[in-house]
Amino acid sequence: MKDIYVLAIETSCDETSASIVMNGSKEIATVVLTQMDIHKLYGGVVPEIASRHHIENITLVLEELLQKANMKIDDIDLIAVTYGPGLIGSLLIGIQAAKTLALIYNKPLIPIHHIAGHIYANKLVGEFKFPLISLVISGGHTDIIYMENEYSFNKLGGTLDDAVGEAYDKVARVLGLEYPGGPMIDKLSQIGKINYKLPMPLDDDSYNFSFSGLKSAVINLVNNENSRGNKIVIEDLAASFQDVVVNTLTKKTMKAVKQYDVKQLLIAGGVSANSSIREEFKKLCSENNVELLIPNIQYCTDNATMIGCAAYYAYKKGIVSDYSLNPKSTDNLG
Ligand code: KG4
Ligand code: ZN
């Protein structure tokens, strides 16, 4: 069978990324240009600034990609792009670039949901065995997804308010840490002790999550301690917060794994870079004889490689777009 080469573009937030992936699982080359240092100055991503930088970067990123892969656009079979969810202005730049390439070079245009991309980053780790559960944990999502077969998504539950990455970033800001706060809290929690008592959010039988109460509990605790003139031990508070997050995520996810009797658990999204989350799921999956796939750290946060992996399977399912493709700021997976 002929090899299929996908050129994928991802610009949903503050990374301008392009990648070439062969047959949905072999990365040929990837370029990721992050704007993190620019947005750090504002304590979070500024949408208008992000889209301006995508415009400046996209052509350079595509040129660098083809050079790095030592390939020409004629060698490419499919053009894939993230159409949502994400920042409208940012998505628009990637979509416009993808449409232009698809039109000029007469290639099929494959629209990819950002979260499908995160899940399919796991193709770089191993083959999927169905049925499976995927826990998607990022700055915008906290979802438990059931997959009966390839490229079919059934959401069992998700966050009712803040996403887990959003809670990390907001708690970090209260603690005076830089954006993005997730990696900083993760680092501090490795040296901290679980000394602060925080509530376990939405501790019920559903597959839903709620992180805004936990975030508020941390903010109240900091305010109360400050008003009493007590010093906060930041690393202990980080460890206490992370402990509750890990317990909540593992409890509900492992319940779904057992209830649906799945063969595999996939973890996906930026927060899957978290050291305690990785460790705890490894332990629990080995105890419960369930195979675990987690992307290598560099493929946990936003990148176009994951979009290239997903596109191969989307194409096989007949998912192709015409040139009316528009960005979507919100969109349910499946
Ligand atoms: O998937 P992603 O790159 O972008 C979205 O689609 O949202 O995820 C970014 C999120 C941020 O909230 C960031 O703080 C979080 O992932 N994150 C982490 C870690 N690394 C990144 N959260 C906890 N621990 C980490 N090590
Ligand atoms: Zn993401």
Short mmCIF file of C-alpha atoms and ligand atoms in Angstrom, two decimals:
data_model
loop_
_atom_site.label_atom_id
_atom_site.label_comp_id
_atom_site.label_asym_id
_atom_site.label_seq_id
_atom_site.Cartn_x
_atom_site.Cartn_y
_atom_site.Cartn_z
CA MET A 1 0.00 0.00 0.00
CA LYS A 2 1.21 3.49 -0.84
CA ASP A 3 2.46 5.55 2.10
CA ILE A 4 0.28 8.57 2.95
CA TYR A 5 2.05 11.81 3.90
CA VAL A 6 0.03 14.45 5.77
CA LEU A 7 1.13 18.05 6.13
CA ALA A 8 -0.64 19.33 9.26
CA ILE A 9 -1.05 22.83 10.68
CA GLU A 10 -2.01 23.74 14.28
CA THR A 11 -2.55 27.36 15.36
CA SER A 12 -5.42 27.10 17.87
CA CYS A 13 -3.71 29.03 20.69
CA ASP A 14 -0.20 30.47 21.01
CA GLU A 15 1.89 27.89 19.14
CA THR A 16 2.43 28.13 15.38
CA SER A 17 3.15 24.55 14.42
CA ALA A 18 3.40 22.46 11.25
CA SER A 19 4.32 18.81 10.83
CA ILE A 20 4.65 16.05 8.25
CA VAL A 21 3.42 12.64 9.43
CA MET A 22 3.48 9.36 7.50
CA ASN A 23 0.60 6.84 7.79
CA GLY A 24 -0.79 8.41 10.95
CA SER A 25 1.99 7.36 13.29
CA LYS A 26 5.45 8.19 11.94
CA GLU A 27 6.67 11.72 12.44
CA ILE A 28 8.86 12.89 9.55
CA ALA A 29 9.47 16.46 10.80
CA THR A 30 7.80 19.04 13.03
CA VAL A 31 8.28 22.74 13.70
CA VAL A 32 6.74 24.38 16.78
CA LEU A 33 7.18 28.11 17.24
CA THR A 34 5.92 29.11 20.67
CA GLN A 35 4.87 32.63 21.67
CA MET A 36 4.96 31.78 25.38
CA ASP A 37 7.60 34.36 26.28
CA ILE A 38 5.49 37.13 24.71
CA HIS A 39 2.25 36.16 26.53
CA LYS A 40 4.09 35.64 29.83
CA LEU A 41 4.36 39.44 30.06
CA TYR A 42 0.53 39.62 30.25
CA GLY A 43 -0.02 36.63 32.57
CA GLY A 44 -1.93 34.70 29.87
CA VAL A 45 -2.57 34.44 26.13
CA VAL A 46 -3.75 37.69 24.51
CA PRO A 47 -5.83 36.55 21.48
CA GLU A 48 -5.14 39.58 19.27
CA ILE A 49 -1.38 39.36 19.82
CA ALA A 50 -1.45 35.59 19.22
CA SER A 51 -3.11 35.90 15.81
CA ARG A 52 -0.74 38.67 14.71
CA HIS A 53 2.23 36.45 15.51
CA HIS A 54 0.67 33.49 13.69
CA ILE A 55 0.45 35.66 10.55
CA GLU A 56 4.12 36.59 10.85
CA ASN A 57 5.23 33.02 11.57
CA ILE A 58 3.14 30.67 9.44
CA THR A 59 5.05 30.98 6.13
CA LEU A 60 8.42 30.72 7.88
CA VAL A 61 7.26 27.65 9.82
CA LEU A 62 6.02 25.92 6.62
CA GLU A 63 9.26 26.69 4.75
CA GLU A 64 11.36 25.42 7.65
CA LEU A 65 9.23 22.27 7.85
CA LEU A 66 9.75 21.28 4.21
CA GLN A 67 13.48 21.96 4.55
CA LYS A 68 13.73 19.92 7.73
CA ALA A 69 11.81 17.02 6.16
CA ASN A 70 13.80 17.36 2.92
CA MET A 71 10.51 17.12 1.03
CA LYS A 72 8.59 19.12 -1.56
CA ILE A 73 4.91 19.96 -1.40
CA ASP A 74 4.41 17.52 -4.35
CA ASP A 75 5.40 14.68 -1.99
CA ILE A 76 2.43 15.50 0.29
CA ASP A 77 -0.91 13.65 -0.06
CA LEU A 78 -3.19 15.47 2.40
CA ILE A 79 -3.35 18.91 4.04
CA ALA A 80 -4.76 18.86 7.59
CA VAL A 81 -5.62 21.70 9.93
CA THR A 82 -7.14 22.29 13.38
CA TYR A 83 -10.53 23.98 12.82
CA GLY A 84 -11.45 24.28 16.54
CA PRO A 85 -11.96 24.65 19.39
CA GLY A 86 -9.59 27.51 20.06
CA LEU A 87 -9.08 31.23 19.56
CA ILE A 88 -10.95 32.31 16.43
CA GLY A 89 -8.29 34.71 15.15
CA SER A 90 -5.51 32.16 15.71
CA LEU A 91 -7.43 29.29 14.10
CA LEU A 92 -8.23 31.47 11.11
CA ILE A 93 -4.55 31.89 10.18
CA GLY A 94 -3.89 28.13 10.16
CA ILE A 95 -7.10 27.42 8.24
CA GLN A 96 -6.33 30.08 5.62
CA ALA A 97 -2.82 28.65 5.11
CA ALA A 98 -4.18 25.09 4.83
CA LYS A 99 -6.96 26.09 2.40
CA THR A 100 -4.44 27.95 0.23
CA LEU A 101 -2.09 24.95 0.05
CA ALA A 102 -4.97 22.53 -0.62
CA LEU A 103 -6.41 24.73 -3.38
CA ILE A 104 -3.14 25.60 -5.17
CA TYR A 105 -1.66 22.10 -5.02
CA ASN A 106 -4.98 20.26 -5.41
CA LYS A 107 -4.82 18.16 -2.22
CA PRO A 108 -7.71 17.01 0.03
CA LEU A 109 -8.28 19.30 3.02
CA ILE A 110 -8.81 17.43 6.33
CA PRO A 111 -10.44 19.35 9.23
CA ILE A 112 -9.33 18.15 12.68
CA HIS A 113 -10.88 18.77 16.09
CA HIS A 114 -8.12 19.91 18.47
CA ILE A 115 -9.04 17.30 21.10
CA ALA A 116 -9.04 14.47 18.53
CA GLY A 117 -5.50 15.65 17.81
CA HIS A 118 -4.48 15.41 21.47
CA ILE A 119 -5.91 11.88 21.70
CA TYR A 120 -4.20 10.78 18.47
CA ALA A 121 -0.78 11.98 19.72
CA ASN A 122 -0.86 8.57 21.39
CA LYS A 123 -0.45 6.91 17.95
CA LEU A 124 3.21 7.95 18.25
CA VAL A 125 3.41 5.69 21.33
CA GLY A 126 1.50 2.58 20.18
CA GLU A 127 -1.47 1.06 18.34
CA PHE A 128 -4.94 1.68 19.79
CA LYS A 129 -6.82 -1.32 21.18
CA PHE A 130 -10.59 -0.87 21.32
CA PRO A 131 -12.70 -0.25 23.23
CA LEU A 132 -10.66 2.36 25.07
CA ILE A 133 -11.09 5.33 27.39
CA SER A 134 -9.23 8.59 26.86
CA LEU A 135 -8.84 11.21 29.55
CA VAL A 136 -8.30 14.61 27.91
CA ILE A 137 -6.76 17.17 30.27
CA SER A 138 -5.70 20.53 28.87
CA GLY A 139 -6.05 24.27 29.35
CA GLY A 140 -9.53 24.17 27.82
CA HIS A 141 -10.79 20.61 28.42
CA THR A 142 -11.24 17.95 31.06
CA ASP A 143 -13.15 15.14 29.33
CA ILE A 144 -13.56 11.40 29.69
CA ILE A 145 -14.07 9.98 26.18
CA TYR A 146 -15.10 6.43 25.26
CA MET A 147 -13.91 5.11 21.88
CA GLU A 148 -15.59 1.98 20.52
CA ASN A 149 -13.46 2.05 17.37
CA GLU A 150 -11.16 4.26 15.28
CA TYR A 151 -12.05 7.95 15.11
CA SER A 152 -15.36 7.60 16.97
CA PHE A 153 -15.76 9.65 20.15
CA ASN A 154 -18.39 9.35 22.86
CA LYS A 155 -18.05 11.82 25.73
CA LEU A 156 -18.97 10.24 29.08
CA GLY A 157 -18.42 13.41 31.09
CA GLY A 158 -16.43 16.59 31.36
CA THR A 159 -15.83 19.67 33.44
CA LEU A 160 -18.86 21.73 34.42
CA ASP A 161 -16.77 24.87 34.88
CA ASP A 162 -12.98 25.37 34.75
CA ALA A 163 -10.74 22.94 32.87
CA VAL A 164 -7.99 21.39 34.96
CA GLY A 165 -5.18 23.28 33.16
CA GLU A 166 -7.12 26.52 33.64
CA ALA A 167 -7.30 25.79 37.39
CA TYR A 168 -3.52 25.16 37.45
CA ASP A 169 -2.89 28.47 35.66
CA LYS A 170 -5.25 30.48 37.91
CA VAL A 171 -3.90 28.96 41.15
CA ALA A 172 -0.37 29.67 39.91
CA ARG A 173 -1.25 33.31 39.35
CA VAL A 174 -2.56 33.63 42.93
CA LEU A 175 0.71 32.13 44.16
CA GLY A 176 2.65 34.71 42.14
CA LEU A 177 4.03 32.18 39.62
CA GLU A 178 4.58 32.81 35.90
CA TYR A 179 2.23 31.74 33.07
CA PRO A 180 1.75 28.90 32.23
CA GLY A 181 1.44 27.84 35.85
CA GLY A 182 1.00 24.07 35.38
CA PRO A 183 4.68 23.18 34.97
CA MET A 184 5.69 25.48 37.89
CA ILE A 185 3.12 24.02 40.32
CA ASP A 186 4.16 20.53 39.22
CA LYS A 187 7.83 21.32 39.98
CA LEU A 188 7.09 22.91 43.37
CA SER A 189 4.79 20.10 44.43
CA GLN A 190 7.69 17.64 44.08
CA ILE A 191 9.43 19.33 47.00
CA GLY A 192 6.31 20.27 48.98
CA LYS A 193 4.31 18.40 51.63
CA ILE A 194 0.55 17.82 51.57
CA ASN A 195 -0.08 20.08 54.57
CA TYR A 196 -3.09 22.11 53.48
CA LYS A 197 -6.60 20.68 53.55
CA LEU A 198 -8.52 21.34 50.34
CA PRO A 199 -11.96 20.04 49.28
CA MET A 200 -12.34 17.18 46.78
CA PRO A 201 -14.50 18.70 44.01
CA LEU A 202 -17.68 16.99 42.72
CA ASP A 203 -16.97 13.74 44.55
CA ASP A 204 -20.01 11.92 43.10
CA ASP A 205 -20.88 8.99 40.81
CA SER A 206 -20.88 11.02 37.59
CA TYR A 207 -18.04 11.34 35.09
CA ASN A 208 -18.14 15.11 35.39
CA PHE A 209 -15.55 17.37 36.99
CA SER A 210 -15.61 20.78 38.65
CA PHE A 211 -12.39 22.64 39.33
CA SER A 212 -13.61 26.15 40.01
CA GLY A 213 -14.50 25.33 43.66
CA LEU A 214 -11.03 23.93 44.26
CA LYS A 215 -9.48 27.03 42.69
CA SER A 216 -11.65 29.27 44.92
CA ALA A 217 -10.69 27.23 48.00
CA VAL A 218 -7.01 27.91 47.26
CA ILE A 219 -7.68 31.64 46.73
CA ASN A 220 -9.68 31.86 50.01
CA LEU A 221 -6.97 30.02 51.88
CA VAL A 222 -4.29 32.40 50.58
CA ASN A 223 -6.42 35.47 51.46
CA ASN A 224 -7.20 34.17 54.96
CA GLU A 225 -3.58 33.33 55.74
CA ASN A 226 -2.43 36.72 54.40
CA SER A 227 -5.00 38.60 56.52
CA ARG A 228 -3.82 36.72 59.61
CA GLY A 229 -0.24 37.62 58.79
CA ASN A 230 0.69 33.94 58.24
CA LYS A 231 3.20 33.03 55.55
CA ILE A 232 2.05 30.59 52.84
CA VAL A 233 4.44 27.71 52.17
CA ILE A 234 4.02 27.80 48.40
CA GLU A 235 5.49 24.36 47.69
CA ASP A 236 3.19 22.78 50.32
CA LEU A 237 0.13 24.48 48.87
CA ALA A 238 1.20 23.38 45.37
CA ALA A 239 1.59 19.79 46.60
CA SER A 240 -1.79 19.88 48.39
CA PHE A 241 -3.55 21.26 45.28
CA GLN A 242 -1.89 18.72 42.98
CA ASP A 243 -2.80 15.88 45.32
CA VAL A 244 -6.52 16.73 45.11
CA VAL A 245 -6.31 17.09 41.30
CA VAL A 246 -4.59 13.72 40.89
CA ASN A 247 -7.06 11.96 43.24
CA THR A 248 -10.08 13.44 41.43
CA LEU A 249 -8.82 12.58 37.94
CA THR A 250 -7.69 9.06 38.79
CA LYS A 251 -10.84 8.18 40.78
CA LYS A 252 -13.30 9.03 37.99
CA THR A 253 -11.14 7.79 35.12
CA MET A 254 -10.39 4.41 36.69
CA LYS A 255 -14.10 4.01 37.47
CA ALA A 256 -14.86 4.48 33.73
CA VAL A 257 -12.05 2.07 32.79
CA LYS A 258 -13.63 -0.62 34.99
CA GLN A 259 -17.26 0.08 34.13
CA TYR A 260 -16.63 -0.03 30.36
CA ASP A 261 -14.16 -2.92 30.66
CA VAL A 262 -11.73 -1.31 28.21
CA LYS A 263 -8.45 -2.63 26.85
CA GLN A 264 -6.56 0.65 27.03
CA LEU A 265 -6.44 4.00 28.79
CA LEU A 266 -5.07 6.98 26.86
CA ILE A 267 -4.09 10.23 28.59
CA ALA A 268 -3.96 13.34 26.39
CA GLY A 269 -3.56 17.14 26.48
CA GLY A 270 -1.12 19.59 28.03
CA VAL A 271 -1.76 18.56 31.65
CA SER A 272 -0.71 14.97 30.83
CA ALA A 273 2.85 16.34 31.04
CA ASN A 274 2.28 16.44 34.82
CA SER A 275 4.68 14.17 36.69
CA SER A 276 2.29 13.01 39.46
CA ILE A 277 -0.54 12.35 37.00
CA ARG A 278 1.77 10.24 34.82
CA GLU A 279 3.15 8.32 37.79
CA GLU A 280 -0.21 7.64 39.43
CA PHE A 281 -1.89 6.43 36.23
CA LYS A 282 1.10 4.16 35.50
CA LYS A 283 0.73 2.60 38.94
CA LEU A 284 -3.07 2.19 38.76
CA CYS A 285 -3.08 0.77 35.22
CA SER A 286 -0.44 -1.77 36.09
CA GLU A 287 -2.42 -2.81 39.22
CA ASN A 288 -5.60 -3.15 37.12
CA ASN A 289 -3.95 -4.84 34.12
CA VAL A 290 -4.94 -2.09 31.70
CA GLU A 291 -2.54 -0.91 29.02
CA LEU A 292 -1.69 2.79 29.35
CA LEU A 293 -0.61 5.14 26.56
CA ILE A 294 0.69 8.64 27.38
CA PRO A 295 2.50 10.81 24.82
CA ASN A 296 6.12 11.79 25.40
CA ILE A 297 6.23 15.19 27.13
CA GLN A 298 6.89 17.20 23.93
CA TYR A 299 3.67 15.85 22.33
CA CYS A 300 1.46 16.55 25.38
CA THR A 301 1.19 20.30 24.77
CA ASP A 302 -0.04 21.78 21.49
CA ASN A 303 1.77 20.60 18.35
CA ALA A 304 0.91 19.82 14.72
CA THR A 305 2.27 16.24 14.84
CA MET A 306 -0.85 15.11 16.71
CA ILE A 307 -3.03 16.76 14.03
CA GLY A 308 -1.10 14.87 11.33
CA CYS A 309 -1.69 11.58 13.17
CA ALA A 310 -5.43 12.22 13.57
CA ALA A 311 -5.85 13.34 9.95
CA TYR A 312 -4.79 9.98 8.53
CA TYR A 313 -7.60 8.22 10.44
CA ALA A 314 -10.13 11.00 9.76
CA TYR A 315 -9.39 10.68 6.02
CA LYS A 316 -9.87 6.91 6.19
CA LYS A 317 -13.33 7.64 7.65
CA GLY A 318 -14.09 9.91 4.68
CA ILE A 319 -13.74 13.21 6.57
CA VAL A 320 -12.74 15.83 3.97
CA SER A 321 -13.71 19.50 3.88
CA ASP A 322 -14.41 21.93 1.06
CA TYR A 323 -13.03 25.47 1.03
CA SER A 324 -15.90 26.85 3.12
CA LEU A 325 -14.17 25.53 6.25
CA ASN A 326 -14.42 28.06 9.07
CA PRO A 327 -12.92 28.18 12.57
CA LYS A 328 -15.06 27.22 15.56
CA SER A 329 -14.26 28.57 19.01
CA THR A 330 -16.29 25.79 20.66
CA ASP A 331 -17.27 22.45 19.23
CA ASN A 332 -18.16 19.13 20.83
CA LEU A 333 -16.00 16.19 19.89
CA GLY A 334 -18.18 13.53 18.30
O1 KG4 B 1 -3.01 21.17 25.53
P1 KG4 B 1 -2.39 22.48 25.87
O2 KG4 B 1 -0.99 22.75 25.39
O3 KG4 B 1 -3.28 23.66 25.37
C1 KG4 B 1 -4.66 23.57 25.36
O4 KG4 B 1 -5.22 22.93 24.43
O5 KG4 B 1 -5.25 24.08 26.33
O6 KG4 B 1 -2.46 22.60 27.48
C2 KG4 B 1 -1.96 23.72 28.15
C3 KG4 B 1 -2.20 23.53 29.62
C4 KG4 B 1 -1.88 24.78 30.45
O7 KG4 B 1 -2.97 25.05 31.30
C5 KG4 B 1 -0.64 24.37 31.26
O8 KG4 B 1 -0.54 25.00 32.52
C6 KG4 B 1 -0.87 22.86 31.40
O9 KG4 B 1 -1.38 22.47 30.16
N1 KG4 B 1 0.35 22.12 31.73
C7 KG4 B 1 0.53 21.45 32.90
C8 KG4 B 1 1.84 20.91 32.86
N2 KG4 B 1 2.40 21.25 31.66
C9 KG4 B 1 1.47 21.99 30.98
N3 KG4 B 1 -0.28 21.30 33.97
C10 KG4 B 1 0.18 20.59 35.01
N4 KG4 B 1 1.43 20.05 35.07
C11 KG4 B 1 2.28 20.18 34.02
N5 KG4 B 1 3.50 19.62 34.06
ZN ZN B 2 -4.32 21.66 23.36
#
